[in-house]
XYZ file of C-alpha atoms in Angstrom:
688
model
C -0.213 -0.033 0.179
C 2.295 2.759 0.400
C 4.566 1.604 -2.637
C 1.388 2.447 -4.787
C 0.695 5.708 -3.137
C 4.877 6.878 -3.908
C 4.237 6.433 -7.212
C 1.055 7.981 -7.995
C 3.317 10.982 -5.689
C 6.025 10.760 -8.210
C 3.215 10.553 -11.322
C 1.560 13.802 -10.305
C 5.098 15.695 -9.752
C 5.757 14.908 -13.560
C 3.038 16.827 -14.700
C 1.645 19.064 -12.824
C 2.641 22.499 -13.658
C 4.023 24.695 -11.368
C 2.281 28.476 -10.010
C 3.980 31.699 -10.732
C 4.048 33.468 -7.819
C 3.750 37.652 -9.161
C 6.388 39.449 -9.852
C 8.658 35.950 -9.950
C 9.846 34.970 -13.603
C 10.084 31.475 -14.894
C 11.884 28.757 -12.906
C 14.757 27.177 -14.652
C 15.139 23.186 -15.243
C 18.711 22.299 -13.356
C 19.277 20.782 -16.656
C 18.730 24.052 -19.145
C 21.897 24.881 -21.584
C 23.367 28.383 -21.691
C 23.552 28.769 -25.426
C 24.221 32.815 -25.261
C 27.670 34.078 -26.850
C 30.102 37.289 -26.590
C 32.512 38.408 -28.821
C 35.220 40.735 -28.256
C 37.872 42.876 -30.836
C 41.223 42.318 -30.522
C 43.221 45.039 -31.405
C 47.315 43.627 -32.466
C 48.242 46.960 -34.894
C 52.296 44.994 -34.513
C 50.760 42.354 -36.182
C 48.409 44.512 -38.906
C 48.846 43.282 -42.661
C 49.011 46.685 -43.259
C 52.187 48.223 -41.669
C 55.366 47.146 -43.470
C 57.600 45.585 -41.046
C 61.749 46.113 -41.042
C 63.070 42.720 -40.695
C 66.921 44.474 -39.933
C 65.810 46.043 -36.274
C 67.395 43.858 -33.835
C 65.492 42.047 -31.694
C 65.439 39.706 -28.949
C 63.909 36.515 -28.590
C 60.663 36.708 -28.094
C 60.710 39.520 -30.979
C 61.376 42.543 -28.483
C 62.661 46.012 -29.711
C 64.222 47.934 -27.730
C 61.623 49.796 -27.831
C 59.294 47.501 -26.685
C 61.738 47.011 -23.955
C 61.769 50.423 -22.722
C 57.380 49.986 -22.520
C 57.560 47.157 -20.708
C 60.278 48.679 -17.725
C 57.524 50.676 -17.433
C 54.576 48.067 -16.512
C 52.286 47.835 -13.850
C 53.650 43.993 -14.098
C 56.603 43.301 -11.308
C 57.250 40.270 -13.631
C 56.797 41.942 -16.652
C 59.373 44.360 -15.243
C 62.598 42.397 -14.791
C 61.867 39.907 -17.729
C 62.484 43.511 -19.465
C 65.296 44.094 -17.646
C 66.769 40.714 -18.670
C 65.621 41.157 -22.248
C 67.684 43.953 -22.246
C 70.541 42.373 -21.104
C 70.085 39.804 -23.707
C 69.563 42.214 -26.226
C 73.196 44.234 -25.798
C 74.721 40.763 -25.110
C 73.640 39.967 -28.830
C 74.022 43.526 -30.486
C 76.651 45.608 -28.502
C 76.427 48.281 -30.923
C 73.320 49.278 -29.640
C 74.735 49.970 -26.412
C 76.355 53.612 -26.401
C 73.489 54.488 -28.544
C 70.700 53.674 -26.540
C 72.165 54.475 -23.124
C 70.177 57.535 -22.318
C 66.627 56.316 -23.240
C 68.157 52.772 -21.289
C 68.979 55.036 -17.923
C 66.171 57.327 -17.732
C 64.139 54.346 -17.532
C 65.869 51.906 -14.840
C 66.433 54.973 -12.738
C 63.010 54.351 -11.491
C 63.529 50.764 -10.333
C 66.331 51.792 -8.163
C 63.650 52.271 -5.841
C 61.283 49.170 -6.942
C 59.133 48.395 -3.722
C 60.048 44.113 -5.595
C 62.686 42.733 -4.413
C 63.075 40.735 -7.773
C 63.100 43.938 -10.068
C 66.127 45.161 -8.036
C 67.880 42.125 -7.869
C 67.306 42.098 -11.360
C 68.453 45.595 -11.867
C 71.129 45.292 -9.947
C 72.690 42.416 -12.065
C 72.354 44.355 -14.979
C 73.983 46.753 -13.593
C 77.192 45.304 -12.262
C 77.038 43.359 -16.110
C 76.420 47.013 -17.960
C 78.295 50.201 -16.731
C 81.936 48.045 -16.887
C 80.837 47.472 -20.517
C 80.185 51.478 -21.117
C 82.916 53.993 -22.451
C 83.591 56.274 -19.435
C 82.847 59.335 -21.002
C 79.681 58.083 -22.356
C 78.653 57.252 -19.093
C 79.561 59.915 -17.145
C 77.117 62.478 -18.201
C 74.124 60.188 -16.378
C 75.873 59.687 -13.385
C 74.207 62.695 -11.395
C 71.203 61.151 -12.515
C 71.857 57.953 -10.905
C 73.178 59.275 -8.006
C 70.227 61.042 -7.639
C 67.662 57.966 -7.266
C 69.885 56.411 -5.514
C 70.827 58.697 -2.492
C 66.961 58.783 -2.546
C 66.471 55.475 -2.288
C 69.040 55.232 0.691
C 66.084 57.541 3.523
C 63.205 55.364 2.106
C 60.504 53.985 4.153
C 61.228 50.350 3.284
C 64.480 49.142 5.057
C 64.959 46.625 2.256
C 65.332 49.342 0.024
C 68.017 51.406 1.824
C 69.410 48.412 1.721
C 69.679 48.111 -2.235
C 70.303 51.599 -2.407
C 73.756 51.349 -0.858
C 74.224 47.984 -3.324
C 73.886 50.636 -6.266
C 76.274 52.790 -4.614
C 78.813 50.156 -4.478
C 78.844 49.560 -8.326
C 78.994 53.358 -8.860
C 82.196 53.363 -6.304
C 83.606 51.144 -8.689
C 82.746 52.410 -11.959
C 83.078 57.178 -10.788
C 84.398 57.239 -7.338
C 85.471 61.012 -7.741
C 81.769 61.590 -9.361
C 79.945 59.798 -5.897
C 82.469 61.121 -3.210
C 82.046 64.757 -4.604
C 81.590 67.107 -2.222
C 81.191 64.777 0.127
C 83.255 67.038 2.978
C 80.455 69.893 2.026
C 83.268 72.631 0.556
C 81.389 72.683 -2.146
C 77.699 71.208 -3.599
C 77.991 67.406 -4.754
C 76.242 64.160 -4.404
C 78.630 62.683 -1.854
C 77.170 64.550 0.949
C 73.413 62.875 0.534
C 75.128 59.690 0.121
C 77.237 60.533 3.080
C 74.507 61.191 4.999
C 72.448 58.513 3.774
C 75.141 56.112 5.337
C 75.054 57.344 8.810
C 70.999 57.354 9.102
C 70.627 53.866 7.717
C 73.124 53.490 10.634
C 71.186 55.358 13.491
C 74.886 57.626 13.599
C 72.862 60.729 12.557
C 72.527 62.506 9.578
C 74.386 65.883 10.985
C 77.777 65.956 12.023
C 77.780 68.584 14.406
C 79.498 71.879 14.851
C 83.379 72.581 15.099
C 83.224 72.306 19.598
C 80.549 69.581 21.271
C 79.872 66.259 20.703
C 78.100 64.893 17.678
C 74.142 65.725 16.734
C 72.357 62.449 16.353
C 69.453 63.256 14.147
C 68.675 60.294 12.664
C 64.642 58.988 13.030
C 65.363 55.475 11.238
C 64.345 52.968 14.048
C 64.547 49.539 12.460
C 67.223 47.301 13.497
C 69.591 46.323 10.682
C 70.376 42.447 10.231
C 73.803 41.016 10.865
C 73.838 41.204 7.215
C 72.864 44.167 6.400
C 74.353 46.007 8.658
C 77.588 44.440 6.744
C 76.421 45.749 3.423
C 76.661 49.620 4.881
C 80.052 48.999 7.294
C 81.490 47.610 3.501
C 80.328 50.197 1.194
C 80.864 53.021 4.029
C 84.565 51.862 4.445
C 85.450 51.903 0.352
C 83.405 55.226 0.399
C 85.424 56.948 2.910
C 88.732 54.847 1.267
C 88.172 57.255 -1.868
C 87.054 59.753 -0.180
C 89.063 60.833 2.578
C 92.489 60.259 0.467
C 92.246 61.815 -2.943
C 94.838 59.945 -4.137
C 93.149 56.694 -4.413
C 90.476 57.372 -6.537
C 92.977 56.434 -9.758
C 92.715 53.089 -7.699
C 88.748 52.920 -8.186
C 88.825 52.999 -12.351
C 87.434 49.427 -13.052
C 86.750 48.470 -16.650
C 88.731 46.658 -19.609
C 90.965 49.794 -20.702
C 92.715 50.293 -17.218
C 95.349 48.335 -16.332
C 96.843 48.301 -12.637
C 100.276 49.488 -11.763
C 102.807 48.173 -8.938
C 102.973 48.750 -5.814
C 104.254 51.281 -4.697
C 106.441 52.005 -1.772
C 104.392 53.876 0.792
C 106.491 57.421 2.007
C 103.555 59.460 4.151
C 104.668 58.078 7.234
C 108.787 59.914 6.652
C 107.323 63.275 6.450
C 106.959 64.364 10.253
C 110.352 63.953 9.805
C 110.978 66.647 7.412
C 111.733 69.970 8.387
C 109.774 71.579 5.407
C 107.233 69.335 3.164
C 109.789 70.247 -0.241
C 112.460 68.750 1.192
C 110.438 65.842 2.116
C 109.676 65.132 -2.350
C 113.116 65.485 -2.520
C 113.733 62.462 -0.768
C 110.551 60.796 -2.172
C 111.355 61.721 -5.596
C 115.378 60.723 -4.889
C 114.768 56.497 -6.566
C 112.749 57.896 -9.711
C 113.902 57.518 -12.535
C 113.040 60.782 -15.633
C 110.523 59.431 -17.855
C 113.403 60.470 -21.055
C 115.634 57.225 -19.981
C 113.094 54.468 -20.122
C 112.158 56.419 -23.827
C 115.270 55.664 -25.065
C 115.008 59.982 -25.512
C 118.157 61.670 -25.612
C 119.285 65.075 -25.742
C 122.586 67.263 -26.769
C 123.273 69.778 -23.907
C 123.740 73.255 -25.734
C 124.955 76.635 -23.863
C 122.023 78.184 -25.914
C 119.349 75.473 -26.751
C 116.572 75.847 -29.173
C 113.452 76.062 -26.982
C 110.970 75.101 -29.158
C 112.619 71.681 -29.788
C 114.012 71.516 -25.618
C 112.285 69.121 -23.611
C 113.375 68.837 -20.121
C 112.184 69.607 -16.782
C 112.953 73.190 -16.624
C 114.768 75.452 -19.595
C 116.835 78.337 -19.002
C 115.994 81.653 -21.142
C 118.984 83.942 -20.629
C 117.055 86.641 -22.171
C 114.396 86.302 -19.781
C 116.518 85.317 -16.187
C 118.980 88.494 -17.512
C 116.825 91.826 -18.352
C 114.732 93.397 -15.995
C 112.188 91.462 -14.108
C 108.447 92.738 -15.033
C 106.997 93.418 -11.543
C 109.041 93.909 -8.426
C 109.398 91.005 -5.660
C 109.905 91.671 -2.198
C 111.512 89.531 0.562
C 108.342 88.887 2.310
C 106.657 88.101 -0.839
C 110.000 85.183 -2.191
C 109.529 84.487 1.953
C 105.308 84.240 1.707
C 105.326 82.408 -1.284
C 108.073 79.683 -0.480
C 106.649 79.192 2.853
C 102.873 78.333 0.981
C 105.114 75.699 -1.137
C 106.843 74.407 1.096
C 104.473 73.951 4.294
C 100.946 74.144 2.922
C 99.865 70.637 3.804
C 97.744 68.593 1.680
C 95.443 67.947 3.609
C 93.929 64.240 2.586
C 90.349 65.639 2.274
C 88.560 68.397 5.362
C 90.526 66.660 8.890
C 88.342 69.296 10.704
C 85.004 67.952 8.709
C 87.509 64.093 9.408
C 86.986 65.123 12.972
C 83.290 65.999 13.413
C 83.103 62.636 11.120
C 85.110 60.643 13.493
C 83.087 61.871 17.146
C 79.621 61.241 14.751
C 80.800 56.971 13.984
C 82.765 56.470 17.322
C 80.111 55.297 18.635
C 78.645 52.854 15.817
C 82.296 51.834 15.661
C 82.642 51.067 19.010
C 79.771 48.619 19.081
C 80.032 46.824 16.306
C 84.102 46.325 18.022
C 82.325 45.383 21.182
C 79.728 42.935 19.448
C 81.721 41.442 17.244
C 84.932 41.003 18.845
C 83.998 38.197 20.949
C 82.463 35.769 18.080
C 85.310 36.355 16.293
C 88.524 35.874 18.398
C 86.941 33.130 19.906
C 88.787 30.209 20.950
C 86.821 27.164 20.353
C 85.400 28.002 16.890
C 86.852 29.801 14.088
C 83.855 32.357 13.454
C 80.826 33.163 11.326
C 82.034 35.147 8.457
C 79.372 37.824 9.124
C 80.829 39.103 11.751
C 84.489 38.489 10.912
C 84.197 41.001 8.143
C 82.120 43.740 10.096
C 84.679 43.676 12.357
C 86.850 43.652 9.756
C 85.415 47.206 8.151
C 84.759 48.787 10.791
C 88.741 48.342 11.437
C 89.078 49.749 8.448
C 87.136 52.667 8.367
C 88.912 53.179 12.099
C 91.788 53.435 10.301
C 90.846 55.729 7.587
C 89.262 58.630 9.745
C 92.364 58.268 12.381
C 95.001 57.985 9.784
C 93.434 61.149 8.212
C 93.921 63.609 11.445
C 96.828 61.812 13.095
C 99.188 62.187 9.721
C 97.795 65.322 9.933
C 98.536 67.022 13.184
C 98.469 71.108 12.487
C 94.452 71.070 12.179
C 94.367 71.542 15.635
C 94.360 70.209 18.764
C 93.900 65.493 18.103
C 94.187 64.666 21.156
C 90.313 63.758 21.528
C 90.990 61.502 18.816
C 94.344 59.976 20.359
C 91.530 58.883 23.395
C 89.464 57.497 21.702
C 91.802 55.187 19.061
C 93.465 54.258 22.351
C 90.303 53.644 23.755
C 88.978 51.521 20.453
C 92.376 49.379 20.723
C 91.801 48.838 24.601
C 89.087 47.027 23.370
C 90.941 44.694 21.273
C 94.559 44.263 22.664
C 93.594 41.546 25.334
C 92.849 39.180 22.131
C 95.934 40.419 20.087
C 97.599 38.618 18.228
C 94.797 37.502 17.062
C 94.267 33.419 15.458
C 91.954 32.111 14.465
C 90.928 28.700 16.448
C 91.431 26.579 13.827
C 94.143 26.423 11.071
C 92.652 27.594 7.738
C 94.053 28.749 4.917
C 91.258 31.216 4.006
C 90.747 32.079 7.744
C 94.552 32.812 8.364
C 94.201 35.789 5.639
C 91.590 37.754 7.158
C 93.156 37.163 10.387
C 96.179 38.416 9.492
C 94.255 41.477 7.793
C 93.630 42.127 11.128
C 96.401 41.906 12.702
C 98.159 44.267 9.608
C 95.120 46.964 10.795
C 95.825 46.706 14.818
C 99.159 47.570 13.938
C 99.337 50.499 11.601
C 96.462 52.112 14.457
C 99.146 51.434 17.128
C 102.130 52.984 14.489
C 100.218 56.462 14.734
C 99.734 55.844 18.292
C 103.439 55.982 18.469
C 104.911 58.416 15.568
C 102.341 60.844 17.380
C 103.893 59.726 20.096
C 107.123 59.749 18.939
C 106.530 63.491 17.368
C 105.614 64.992 20.995
C 108.946 63.383 22.209
C 111.189 65.746 19.765
C 109.607 68.896 21.670
C 109.549 70.833 19.080
C 106.347 71.469 16.456
C 105.930 73.027 13.239
C 103.861 76.528 13.544
C 103.871 78.550 9.976
C 107.587 79.038 9.330
C 108.810 78.166 12.816
C 109.796 75.918 15.118
C 108.060 76.238 18.726
C 108.614 74.319 22.204
C 105.140 73.136 22.774
C 104.683 72.479 26.549
C 105.823 70.039 28.430
C 102.602 68.008 29.837
C 101.229 67.811 26.128
C 104.281 66.673 25.480
C 104.840 63.730 27.534
C 100.731 63.283 27.462
C 101.496 59.842 25.442
C 104.618 58.796 26.302
C 103.406 58.401 29.650
C 100.691 56.237 28.472
C 101.728 52.504 30.538
C 98.921 50.822 27.680
C 101.112 52.358 24.574
C 103.960 50.870 25.696
C 101.957 47.456 25.914
C 100.554 48.139 22.693
C 103.712 48.629 20.849
C 105.233 45.871 22.450
C 102.844 43.330 21.359
C 102.930 45.209 17.988
C 106.647 44.805 17.968
C 107.144 40.980 18.867
C 103.908 40.410 15.952
C 105.605 42.452 13.564
C 109.308 40.778 14.675
C 107.960 36.733 14.287
C 106.369 37.925 11.047
C 108.790 39.169 8.932
C 111.087 35.919 10.318
C 108.238 33.945 9.107
C 107.553 32.179 12.212
C 104.440 31.385 13.468
C 102.584 31.665 16.626
C 103.327 28.279 17.877
C 106.753 28.814 16.723
C 106.611 24.621 14.867
C 104.168 26.065 11.742
C 106.171 26.600 8.874
C 107.979 29.791 7.189
C 105.297 32.226 5.661
C 106.751 34.408 2.561
C 104.867 37.965 3.034
C 103.313 39.160 0.399
C 103.893 42.733 -1.022
C 100.367 43.851 0.418
C 101.282 43.056 3.410
C 104.701 44.450 3.310
C 103.989 47.561 2.299
C 100.823 47.622 4.903
C 103.644 47.479 7.693
C 106.025 50.130 6.465
C 104.246 52.031 9.393
C 104.721 50.468 11.709
C 108.635 49.523 11.208
C 108.685 53.124 11.091
C 107.297 53.628 14.252
C 109.048 50.925 15.749
C 112.589 52.129 14.480
C 111.613 55.895 15.824
C 110.174 54.766 19.537
C 111.408 55.979 21.976
C 112.334 55.452 25.674
C 112.812 57.203 29.201
C 113.155 61.572 29.468
C 117.107 60.372 27.122
C 115.064 61.118 24.132
C 117.102 56.670 23.363
C 115.913 54.092 21.107
C 114.805 50.997 22.702
C 115.836 47.782 22.149
C 112.658 46.276 20.139
C 113.803 49.647 17.750
C 116.927 46.900 16.760
C 115.275 44.181 17.387
C 112.477 45.497 14.281
C 115.701 46.220 12.941
C 117.907 43.274 12.434
C 114.010 41.017 11.634
C 113.848 44.275 8.753
C 117.584 43.450 7.608
C 116.706 39.771 7.176
C 113.372 39.654 5.833
C 115.718 41.695 3.410
C 118.617 39.263 3.056
C 116.300 35.764 2.756
C 113.958 37.268 -0.266
C 114.371 36.068 -3.099
C 115.127 38.128 -6.281
C 112.111 36.656 -7.942
C 109.581 37.918 -4.953
C 107.193 40.003 -5.960
C 108.061 42.030 -2.696
C 111.460 41.929 -3.496
C 111.832 45.523 -5.058
C 110.015 45.882 -2.328
C 112.500 45.775 0.575
C 115.672 47.474 -1.455
C 113.866 50.628 -1.963
C 112.681 50.909 2.007
C 116.146 50.151 2.951
C 118.075 51.758 0.351
C 116.075 55.008 2.470
C 116.759 54.130 5.247
C 120.294 54.581 4.226
C 119.736 57.428 2.549
C 118.376 59.372 5.757
C 121.399 59.910 7.139
C 122.867 62.433 5.038
C 119.558 63.767 4.003
C 118.672 67.655 3.893
C 116.081 68.500 6.399
C 115.716 65.126 8.305
C 114.887 65.068 12.108
C 114.023 61.417 13.171
C 114.984 59.593 15.498
C 115.773 56.653 13.889
C 119.508 57.154 12.558
C 121.734 54.266 10.623
C 124.818 55.364 11.597
C 123.780 54.818 15.187
C 121.772 51.129 15.056
C 124.216 49.196 15.287
C 123.460 47.227 12.221
C 126.688 48.162 10.105
C 127.327 44.176 9.881
C 124.217 43.663 7.934
C 123.539 47.072 6.478
C 126.868 45.929 4.184
C 126.030 42.568 3.789
C 122.869 44.185 2.249
C 124.797 46.240 -0.303
C 127.138 43.587 -0.920
C 124.235 41.057 -1.836
C 122.534 43.971 -4.489
C 125.053 42.374 -7.438
C 123.831 39.113 -6.861
C 119.563 39.999 -6.238
C 121.106 41.940 -10.461
C 122.201 39.072 -11.368
C 119.188 36.106 -11.083
C 117.047 38.570 -12.334
C 118.513 38.764 -15.270
C 115.758 40.291 -18.291
C 112.688 39.117 -16.133
C 112.007 41.758 -13.957
C 113.166 45.598 -15.398
C 110.968 47.653 -12.403
C 113.735 45.542 -9.454
C 116.699 45.887 -11.501
C 116.419 49.483 -12.250
C 115.372 50.189 -8.294
C 118.818 48.016 -7.746
C 120.617 50.010 -10.271
C 119.368 53.297 -8.997
C 119.993 52.913 -5.351
C 124.019 51.585 -6.277
C 124.062 54.681 -7.979
C 122.627 56.778 -4.466
C 124.127 55.466 -2.596
C 127.726 55.292 -4.038
C 127.069 58.919 -4.719
C 125.803 60.664 -1.991
C 128.321 58.392 0.414
C 127.560 56.274 3.656
C 128.635 55.004 6.830
C 128.337 51.095 5.990
C 129.829 51.338 2.135
C 134.162 52.131 2.620
C 136.956 51.414 -0.152
C 136.501 47.719 0.685
C 132.734 47.337 0.591
C 133.182 50.253 -2.969
C 136.711 47.414 -4.579
C 134.068 44.422 -3.598
C 131.507 46.061 -5.659
C 133.385 46.278 -8.552
C 134.414 42.870 -8.590
C 131.077 41.533 -8.482
C 129.955 44.154 -11.073
C 132.959 42.609 -13.961
C 130.919 39.891 -14.948
C 127.744 42.234 -16.494
C 130.188 43.411 -18.639
C 132.900 40.809 -19.444
C 133.324 37.173 -17.881
C 136.812 35.207 -18.056
C 135.603 31.546 -18.987
C 138.783 29.167 -19.039
C 137.860 27.325 -21.985
C 135.535 30.059 -24.461
C 138.082 33.340 -22.798
C 136.619 36.484 -22.822
C 132.800 36.854 -22.872
C 130.454 39.413 -22.652
C 128.471 39.528 -19.500
C 124.459 39.966 -19.478
C 125.177 44.525 -20.114
C 126.611 44.019 -23.897
C 128.112 46.761 -25.648
C 125.146 48.792 -27.255
C 122.129 47.485 -25.502
C-alpha cells in the first residue's frame, strides 16, 4: 500500500504545472544549457598586414625591440618589469653595437626601478648594472651618473629598509665605475652628491645625519628606528669603508677605476710616514723622488746639451732662458713676497680631505664603531670555533673605517688639537688588545689571511699613536715658518701612557715574527710576506724604529730588534719575489736618511748598530741583479738606482773595502773570463 501511493505522487509531480508568483520569473530547469555568446575585438597593430615590418631591427628571442623593452620597463606588473631587464641584457649581449647609442633612454627608464618596491626587480637591476656599466665607455656613462646618484641617494632614505640597503649596493657599483663623482662634495666644501650619500649612510646606521658643529658632541638627528640585521649592517659598513677610503684620500681615486681599458700598476712604496721627520715639504718631496728615473731614460730619448738651447725642441723639466733671467723683471718682488711664497709652497699641507670635517665625522661614527667592535670581537676571537664570516667581515670593515679616519687625522696634526682623537683611538684599541695577536681557532688558509689583515690594521693604528708620541717627544712642532716648543705636559701626554707601551711591545713582537716567517706556535713553516702586507707594515716598522724610551729620548731595544728583523727579511727574500723591489727601496731609504737635508727623525743608520747587516745587504745587490736577468725590469732598475745613489752620496756602511767588493761583483755584467772560451761579454753588452 505505501508503495503504490508513492508511485502516484511521483506521477503527479511529473505532469503538475508550477504556479507562478507575482513578480517572479520562470524558474529554469536544472539541466538547462546556456546558448548565449559574447564577442570581443583584439587590436594587434604590430601584426597588421597593412604595416610594413622592418626585419633589420635587432630583437630578442621574444621578438622584442629596444623600444618594446623601454615600454615594458614601465609596466605595472613586477614580473613584466623584471623580464624586461633580462630582455635588455639579452639584446645588448647579442647586439653590443646598440649599447652606446641607447644608453640615454635606457638610463632614464632604469633609474625609476632603483627604488622599486618589488625585491626581484631590484635584484635583477643590480645584476644588470654590474654587467652593463663596465662595458660602457667612461666618457659615455659619466654624463648620466648625476641622474643615477640622484635616484640612488633618494632611495637611501626610503621608508622600506630593504630599499635603503639595495640603494647602498647600487652605490657600490657606482664607486667602482666613477668614484670621484660619487664622493664629490662629501665634506660640504662644495655642492655634490657625496654629501647626500654620506648622510644616507649615517641615517641607515642610526648614527645621525649631521656631524654637529666644530665643537661639542655630534648631533644624532636620524629618525630611523629599524635595527639592521647582521647581513644588512655588513653591506652598509663595507660600502661606507670604500666610500670613506676614496673620499678621505683623493690619491686613491685612480685605483677605483675599472673597466677593460684600465691596467693595474705595480704596488708603490708608501712614504707618507716620513713626512713629519722633515722640516718642510719641499725637502720631503726631494727624498721621495730620489729613486725616480726620468721618463726620457725609459723611452731612450737623448738630448744634446748646448749653451743656448732651442726652446722649441727642448724637452727638459727646467729650461734656462738667458734673456728672461738677465732682463729686467716685469714686477718687483720683495723679500716678504718671496718668503711668503716659499713657506706656502713648502709647508702647505695637502690635506687628505677636510680634516676638521673628518674629526667631526669620526666623533659621529665613534659610537657605531665601538658597538661593532664590542659585539663582534668575542665571537670573532673565540678560541673554540672559527667565527661566522659575517661577523668577521663586519669587524674588518669597522677597523678599516677606523684606520681611514684616524690616519687622516693623525697624519695632519696642524689642524687642531688631536688629543681627543688619540684618546678615542686608544680606547678602541684597548677593546682589542686582549685578543692581539689575532689568530683563528682552526688553521684554514682563508681564515688565516683574514686574521692577518686584522693584525696588520691593528699594527697600523698602533703605529699612528707611536708616531704621534715620538713627534711630541722631539719637543718641537711646526707652526707656520717657525718651530715652537710645546708645553711639557702635552709633550709627555702620550709618552707616559703605559697602555701604549704595552701595545707597542705586542706589535713589535708580532712584526718581528711576521718578518722572520714564524707562526704563532713556533712550529709552523715560514710563510712569505705578500707585497700588500709588507707595504701595510711599513708605517708600523718606521714607528717602531723611531720609538723612544725614557726621558733621554733614546731608541729602545725594540727598535734594534725590528731593524734586525727587517734587514734579515730583506736579505732572505729571493730576487724573483714580488716583495723584493719594496724591500730594496725601503732599506735604501733608511740608509740615505743619514745625509738627507732637513731630516729630524730619531732613527739614524749610523747609530743603529747594524753596520754588518747593512754592508751584507749592500753587497748582495749585484747577486740579486744577476739572478733577475731580464725578468723584472722594475726591480733591476731600482737596484741600479740604489747603487748609484749610495755611491754618489756616500754612506757610513760603505767604505773602500765595500766599493772594491762591489766593483769586482759588477765585472761579470760586462765581461766574463771563461776557462775554455776565454773572455765572453756579460749580460750588459755593448750598445745594449
